[in-house]
Amino acid sequence: MTARTRAGAPLAAAVALALALAPTAAGAAEGGPGVTVPAGPLRVGQRVLVDLDGWPAGTAQAEVCGNAARRGALDCATGDATHAQVPPSGRARLPVLLAAPPVACPCVLRVRTPTGTAAATAALPLAGVDAPPAAPGVPAALTLESVRADDRSGPRGWFGLPGELALGFTLRNPGTEDVTDPPFTLLVGPPGRARTIVAAPAVGTVAAGATRDYRVTVPTGAAPYGRYEIDGRIEVPGRPVAFTVEAARRPWGLPVAAAVLTAALLLARRGRRAPAR
């Protein structure tokens, strides 16, 4: 009996260790995007492999957050986030650096698309975090008062050459606290497939009770007749602001040039036939 107990002790220890190191999975609602992280123990500065499943094709951003990411980007090490491309299969493996979050744990790994339309979090047993706890405060808020986009390509756009769209929107701060430089992401592309990342300007400070207008130039590639979609997301902690707006590009110069060329060819042909009579 004693011999069996001694022989079983290493086996029990091995099983316990395997369970401790087994990855843990978490994600959005069933059928939505998911993220799987190692169970730990993990430390700040360590690089780990993270598995994604069920994600839309395109860019995914993974970042370490304290305070269980309750305040969104304010709790996350966004500056040290990992960006990667997810293939059409929806599965990817990312090497993620476990950066120190700006606030104390409980820590999570937050993965999302640039506009936040798909997101998932997983508990992160992270050691070595010495940041202070998140300070209590009144939740910040911004509201979108208006948004529009127009084609401003000029003569280049008349012929389907690369041009630009003029995006305009208005934000209002209905709260009692200023909102300063929340992360802002912009994507542009065909409707339903806006995946090209645009360099978004800094939002700056929207004072409490104030309204602020923004004008952004969004570059576009060469395009025939059709529409462009611009997707934007402003990461106000806990209350993100998202918008989608479309603009049409109609390069009338192409059919006009074709008509003029056709007319010129017809006139030239008639001119050559006239002397023969």
Short mmCIF file of C-alpha atoms in Angstrom, two decimals:
data_model
loop_
_atom_site.label_atom_id
_atom_site.label_comp_id
_atom_site.label_asym_id
_atom_site.label_seq_id
_atom_site.Cartn_x
_atom_site.Cartn_y
_atom_site.Cartn_z
CA MET A 1 0.00 0.00 0.00
CA THR A 2 2.84 2.35 0.88
CA ALA A 3 4.67 1.57 -2.35
CA ARG A 4 1.56 2.31 -4.40
CA THR A 5 1.07 5.63 -2.64
CA ARG A 6 4.64 6.69 -3.35
CA ALA A 7 4.39 5.63 -6.97
CA GLY A 8 1.13 7.52 -7.41
CA ALA A 9 2.41 10.79 -5.95
CA PRO A 10 4.51 11.81 -9.01
CA LEU A 11 1.61 10.89 -11.28
CA ALA A 12 -0.80 13.06 -9.30
CA ALA A 13 1.65 15.94 -9.36
CA ALA A 14 2.07 15.60 -13.12
CA VAL A 15 -1.69 15.62 -13.66
CA ALA A 16 -2.06 18.72 -11.48
CA LEU A 17 0.72 20.49 -13.39
CA ALA A 18 -0.86 19.61 -16.73
CA LEU A 19 -4.19 21.00 -15.60
CA ALA A 20 -2.56 24.19 -14.37
CA LEU A 21 -0.78 24.76 -17.69
CA ALA A 22 -3.77 23.91 -19.86
CA PRO A 23 -4.99 26.87 -21.92
CA THR A 24 -8.17 28.63 -20.97
CA ALA A 25 -10.69 29.75 -23.53
CA ALA A 26 -13.05 32.67 -23.44
CA GLY A 27 -14.95 34.74 -25.93
CA ALA A 28 -18.15 36.45 -26.90
CA ALA A 29 -21.49 34.73 -27.10
CA GLU A 30 -21.52 31.15 -28.40
CA GLY A 31 -20.88 31.16 -32.14
CA GLY A 32 -19.07 34.50 -31.96
CA PRO A 33 -15.35 35.27 -31.88
CA GLY A 34 -13.27 33.55 -29.21
CA VAL A 35 -9.77 33.85 -27.76
CA THR A 36 -7.69 31.19 -25.98
CA VAL A 37 -4.74 32.11 -23.73
CA PRO A 38 -2.32 30.01 -21.66
CA ALA A 39 -3.55 29.37 -18.12
CA GLY A 40 -0.33 30.47 -16.49
CA PRO A 41 1.36 31.37 -14.35
CA LEU A 42 2.25 34.34 -16.58
CA ARG A 43 4.36 37.42 -15.98
CA VAL A 44 4.66 40.92 -17.41
CA GLY A 45 7.13 40.96 -20.30
CA GLN A 46 6.47 37.36 -21.29
CA ARG A 47 5.52 36.51 -24.87
CA VAL A 48 2.78 33.91 -25.30
CA LEU A 49 0.84 32.35 -28.15
CA VAL A 50 -2.83 33.27 -28.30
CA ASP A 51 -5.35 31.42 -30.48
CA LEU A 52 -8.29 33.15 -32.19
CA ASP A 53 -11.32 31.35 -33.55
CA GLY A 54 -14.51 32.53 -35.22
CA TRP A 55 -13.19 35.97 -36.20
CA PRO A 56 -14.03 37.96 -39.32
CA ALA A 57 -11.25 38.21 -41.87
CA GLY A 58 -9.12 41.32 -41.43
CA THR A 59 -7.16 43.03 -38.69
CA ALA A 60 -7.39 41.96 -35.05
CA GLN A 61 -5.87 43.86 -32.12
CA ALA A 62 -4.87 42.15 -28.86
CA GLU A 63 -4.03 44.16 -25.71
CA VAL A 64 -3.50 43.51 -22.01
CA CYS A 65 -5.96 45.29 -19.73
CA GLY A 66 -6.27 45.78 -15.99
CA ASN A 67 -9.46 46.47 -14.03
CA ALA A 68 -11.08 43.71 -16.15
CA ALA A 69 -11.22 46.29 -18.98
CA ARG A 70 -14.30 47.84 -17.38
CA ARG A 71 -13.43 51.30 -18.74
CA GLY A 72 -12.35 50.10 -22.17
CA ALA A 73 -9.15 51.54 -23.63
CA LEU A 74 -8.46 53.54 -20.47
CA ASP A 75 -7.61 50.28 -18.66
CA CYS A 76 -5.55 48.76 -21.49
CA ALA A 77 -1.94 48.89 -22.68
CA THR A 78 -3.11 50.04 -26.11
CA GLY A 79 0.28 51.44 -27.07
CA ASP A 80 1.80 47.93 -26.78
CA ALA A 81 -1.06 46.14 -28.54
CA THR A 82 -0.39 43.33 -31.00
CA HIS A 83 -1.92 43.64 -34.49
CA ALA A 84 -2.33 40.71 -36.86
CA GLN A 85 -4.29 39.67 -39.92
CA VAL A 86 -6.97 37.00 -39.55
CA PRO A 87 -7.45 34.86 -42.69
CA PRO A 88 -10.89 34.00 -44.14
CA SER A 89 -10.89 30.80 -42.07
CA GLY A 90 -11.37 32.97 -38.96
CA ARG A 91 -8.53 31.23 -37.11
CA ALA A 92 -5.15 32.66 -36.23
CA ARG A 93 -2.33 32.27 -33.71
CA LEU A 94 -0.76 35.48 -32.42
CA PRO A 95 2.51 35.95 -30.49
CA VAL A 96 1.39 38.49 -27.88
CA LEU A 97 3.71 40.46 -25.59
CA LEU A 98 2.19 40.67 -22.11
CA ALA A 99 2.73 44.38 -21.49
CA ALA A 100 2.03 45.95 -18.11
CA PRO A 101 -1.47 47.45 -18.04
CA PRO A 102 -1.93 51.03 -16.78
CA VAL A 103 -4.08 49.90 -13.84
CA ALA A 104 -4.05 46.98 -11.42
CA CYS A 105 -5.58 43.56 -12.07
CA PRO A 106 -7.93 41.67 -12.42
CA CYS A 107 -6.27 41.43 -15.82
CA VAL A 108 -7.71 40.26 -19.12
CA LEU A 109 -6.55 39.96 -22.69
CA ARG A 110 -8.90 41.98 -24.88
CA VAL A 111 -9.03 41.19 -28.60
CA ARG A 112 -11.10 43.26 -31.01
CA THR A 113 -11.36 44.43 -34.58
CA PRO A 114 -10.30 48.05 -35.24
CA THR A 115 -13.88 49.30 -35.07
CA GLY A 116 -14.88 47.00 -32.22
CA THR A 117 -17.61 45.24 -34.19
CA ALA A 118 -16.13 41.93 -33.01
CA ALA A 119 -14.52 41.57 -29.58
CA ALA A 120 -13.69 38.97 -26.95
CA THR A 121 -11.81 38.88 -23.63
CA ALA A 122 -10.08 36.13 -21.67
CA ALA A 123 -8.98 36.13 -18.04
CA LEU A 124 -5.22 36.60 -17.74
CA PRO A 125 -3.46 35.30 -14.59
CA LEU A 126 -0.74 37.94 -14.81
CA ALA A 127 1.93 38.49 -12.16
CA GLY A 128 4.29 41.45 -11.88
CA VAL A 129 1.68 44.19 -12.27
CA ASP A 130 2.47 47.05 -9.87
CA ALA A 131 0.11 49.67 -11.33
CA PRO A 132 -2.31 51.43 -8.96
CA PRO A 133 -5.99 50.47 -8.86
CA ALA A 134 -8.32 52.27 -11.22
CA ALA A 135 -9.57 55.51 -9.69
CA PRO A 136 -13.35 55.78 -9.33
CA GLY A 137 -14.95 58.53 -11.33
CA VAL A 138 -17.91 59.64 -13.38
CA PRO A 139 -18.05 57.72 -16.68
CA ALA A 140 -17.10 59.86 -19.64
CA ALA A 141 -19.44 60.10 -22.61
CA LEU A 142 -19.59 61.51 -26.13
CA THR A 143 -22.56 61.62 -28.46
CA LEU A 144 -22.48 61.80 -32.25
CA GLU A 145 -24.55 64.79 -33.34
CA SER A 146 -24.06 64.49 -37.11
CA VAL A 147 -21.89 62.75 -39.71
CA ARG A 148 -21.54 63.01 -43.49
CA ALA A 149 -19.09 62.19 -46.26
CA ASP A 150 -18.68 63.70 -49.74
CA ASP A 151 -16.45 63.01 -52.72
CA ARG A 152 -13.80 65.72 -52.99
CA SER A 153 -11.58 64.14 -55.63
CA GLY A 154 -11.97 67.01 -58.13
CA PRO A 155 -10.77 66.54 -61.73
CA ARG A 156 -8.82 63.40 -60.80
CA GLY A 157 -12.02 61.80 -59.58
CA TRP A 158 -13.78 62.61 -62.85
CA PHE A 159 -11.59 60.00 -64.53
CA GLY A 160 -11.60 57.34 -61.80
CA LEU A 161 -8.12 58.21 -60.51
CA PRO A 162 -7.19 58.00 -56.80
CA GLY A 163 -8.92 60.76 -54.90
CA GLU A 164 -10.30 61.58 -51.49
CA LEU A 165 -13.48 61.78 -49.46
CA ALA A 166 -14.29 64.58 -47.04
CA LEU A 167 -15.60 63.18 -43.75
CA GLY A 168 -17.29 65.58 -41.37
CA PHE A 169 -18.79 64.80 -37.97
CA THR A 170 -19.79 66.57 -34.78
CA LEU A 171 -19.25 65.30 -31.23
CA ARG A 172 -20.94 66.57 -28.09
CA ASN A 173 -19.86 65.97 -24.50
CA PRO A 174 -23.02 65.85 -22.35
CA GLY A 175 -21.12 64.96 -19.17
CA THR A 176 -19.45 66.91 -16.40
CA GLU A 177 -15.90 65.76 -17.18
CA ASP A 178 -13.67 66.59 -20.15
CA VAL A 179 -12.95 63.80 -22.62
CA THR A 180 -9.35 63.87 -23.84
CA ASP A 181 -7.87 61.98 -26.80
CA PRO A 182 -9.89 58.75 -26.83
CA PRO A 183 -8.52 56.25 -29.39
CA PHE A 184 -10.04 56.84 -32.83
CA THR A 185 -10.00 54.32 -35.69
CA LEU A 186 -11.17 54.73 -39.30
CA LEU A 187 -11.68 52.16 -42.06
CA VAL A 188 -12.66 52.75 -45.70
CA GLY A 189 -13.71 50.47 -48.54
CA PRO A 190 -16.69 49.18 -50.50
CA PRO A 191 -19.95 48.91 -48.52
CA GLY A 192 -19.75 45.94 -46.16
CA ARG A 193 -16.03 45.50 -46.87
CA ALA A 194 -14.42 48.59 -45.35
CA ARG A 195 -11.07 47.13 -44.27
CA THR A 196 -8.45 49.68 -45.33
CA ILE A 197 -7.09 51.44 -42.24
CA VAL A 198 -6.98 55.24 -42.49
CA ALA A 199 -4.69 57.39 -40.35
CA ALA A 200 -7.22 58.98 -38.02
CA PRO A 201 -6.46 62.36 -36.43
CA ALA A 202 -6.34 62.92 -32.69
CA VAL A 203 -9.73 63.70 -31.21
CA GLY A 204 -8.17 66.14 -28.76
CA THR A 205 -10.20 67.41 -25.82
CA VAL A 206 -13.97 67.78 -25.90
CA ALA A 207 -14.77 69.92 -22.88
CA ALA A 208 -17.70 69.13 -20.60
CA GLY A 209 -20.92 70.44 -22.14
CA ALA A 210 -19.15 71.47 -25.36
CA THR A 211 -19.63 70.54 -29.02
CA ARG A 212 -16.77 70.08 -31.45
CA ASP A 213 -16.69 69.71 -35.25
CA TYR A 214 -14.19 67.55 -37.13
CA ARG A 215 -13.11 67.40 -40.77
CA VAL A 216 -11.07 64.42 -41.96
CA THR A 217 -9.63 63.75 -45.43
CA VAL A 218 -9.98 60.06 -46.32
CA PRO A 219 -7.85 58.95 -49.31
CA THR A 220 -9.34 56.50 -51.82
CA GLY A 221 -7.85 54.38 -54.57
CA ALA A 222 -8.76 54.35 -58.23
CA ALA A 223 -12.44 53.50 -58.60
CA PRO A 224 -15.16 53.20 -61.22
CA TYR A 225 -18.75 54.11 -60.47
CA GLY A 226 -19.77 53.00 -57.02
CA ARG A 227 -19.95 53.81 -53.35
CA TYR A 228 -17.45 53.96 -50.53
CA GLU A 229 -18.15 53.19 -46.89
CA ILE A 230 -16.34 54.80 -43.97
CA ASP A 231 -16.49 53.05 -40.59
CA GLY A 232 -15.37 54.98 -37.52
CA ARG A 233 -15.09 54.14 -33.84
CA ILE A 234 -14.11 56.41 -30.94
CA GLU A 235 -13.17 54.44 -27.83
CA VAL A 236 -14.71 56.47 -25.04
CA PRO A 237 -14.22 54.24 -21.95
CA GLY A 238 -17.31 52.15 -21.42
CA ARG A 239 -19.33 54.06 -24.05
CA PRO A 240 -17.71 53.80 -27.48
CA VAL A 241 -19.08 55.89 -30.34
CA ALA A 242 -19.37 54.08 -33.68
CA PHE A 243 -20.62 55.31 -37.04
CA THR A 244 -20.91 54.22 -40.67
CA VAL A 245 -21.38 56.64 -43.55
CA GLU A 246 -21.33 56.22 -47.33
CA ALA A 247 -20.30 58.48 -50.21
CA ALA A 248 -20.68 57.99 -53.96
CA ARG A 249 -17.94 58.40 -56.56
CA ARG A 250 -19.17 59.14 -60.07
CA PRO A 251 -16.31 59.70 -62.52
CA TRP A 252 -18.38 61.32 -65.26
CA GLY A 253 -15.23 62.18 -67.16
CA LEU A 254 -14.83 58.59 -68.36
CA PRO A 255 -18.08 58.34 -70.39
CA VAL A 256 -17.74 61.95 -71.56
CA ALA A 257 -14.20 61.30 -72.79
CA ALA A 258 -15.37 58.11 -74.50
CA ALA A 259 -18.23 59.97 -76.19
CA VAL A 260 -15.93 62.77 -77.38
CA LEU A 261 -13.41 60.26 -78.72
CA THR A 262 -16.15 58.32 -80.53
CA ALA A 263 -17.53 61.50 -82.09
CA ALA A 264 -14.04 62.56 -83.19
CA LEU A 265 -13.43 59.18 -84.85
CA LEU A 266 -16.76 59.35 -86.67
CA LEU A 267 -16.07 62.87 -87.92
CA ALA A 268 -12.60 61.88 -89.05
CA ARG A 269 -14.00 58.89 -90.94
CA ARG A 270 -16.64 61.03 -92.65
CA GLY A 271 -13.98 63.58 -93.53
CA ARG A 272 -11.91 60.92 -95.29
CA ARG A 273 -14.91 59.70 -97.29
CA ALA A 274 -16.01 63.17 -98.50
CA PRO A 275 -13.23 63.69 -101.16
CA ALA A 276 -13.99 60.28 -102.65
CA ARG A 277 -17.42 61.51 -103.76
#
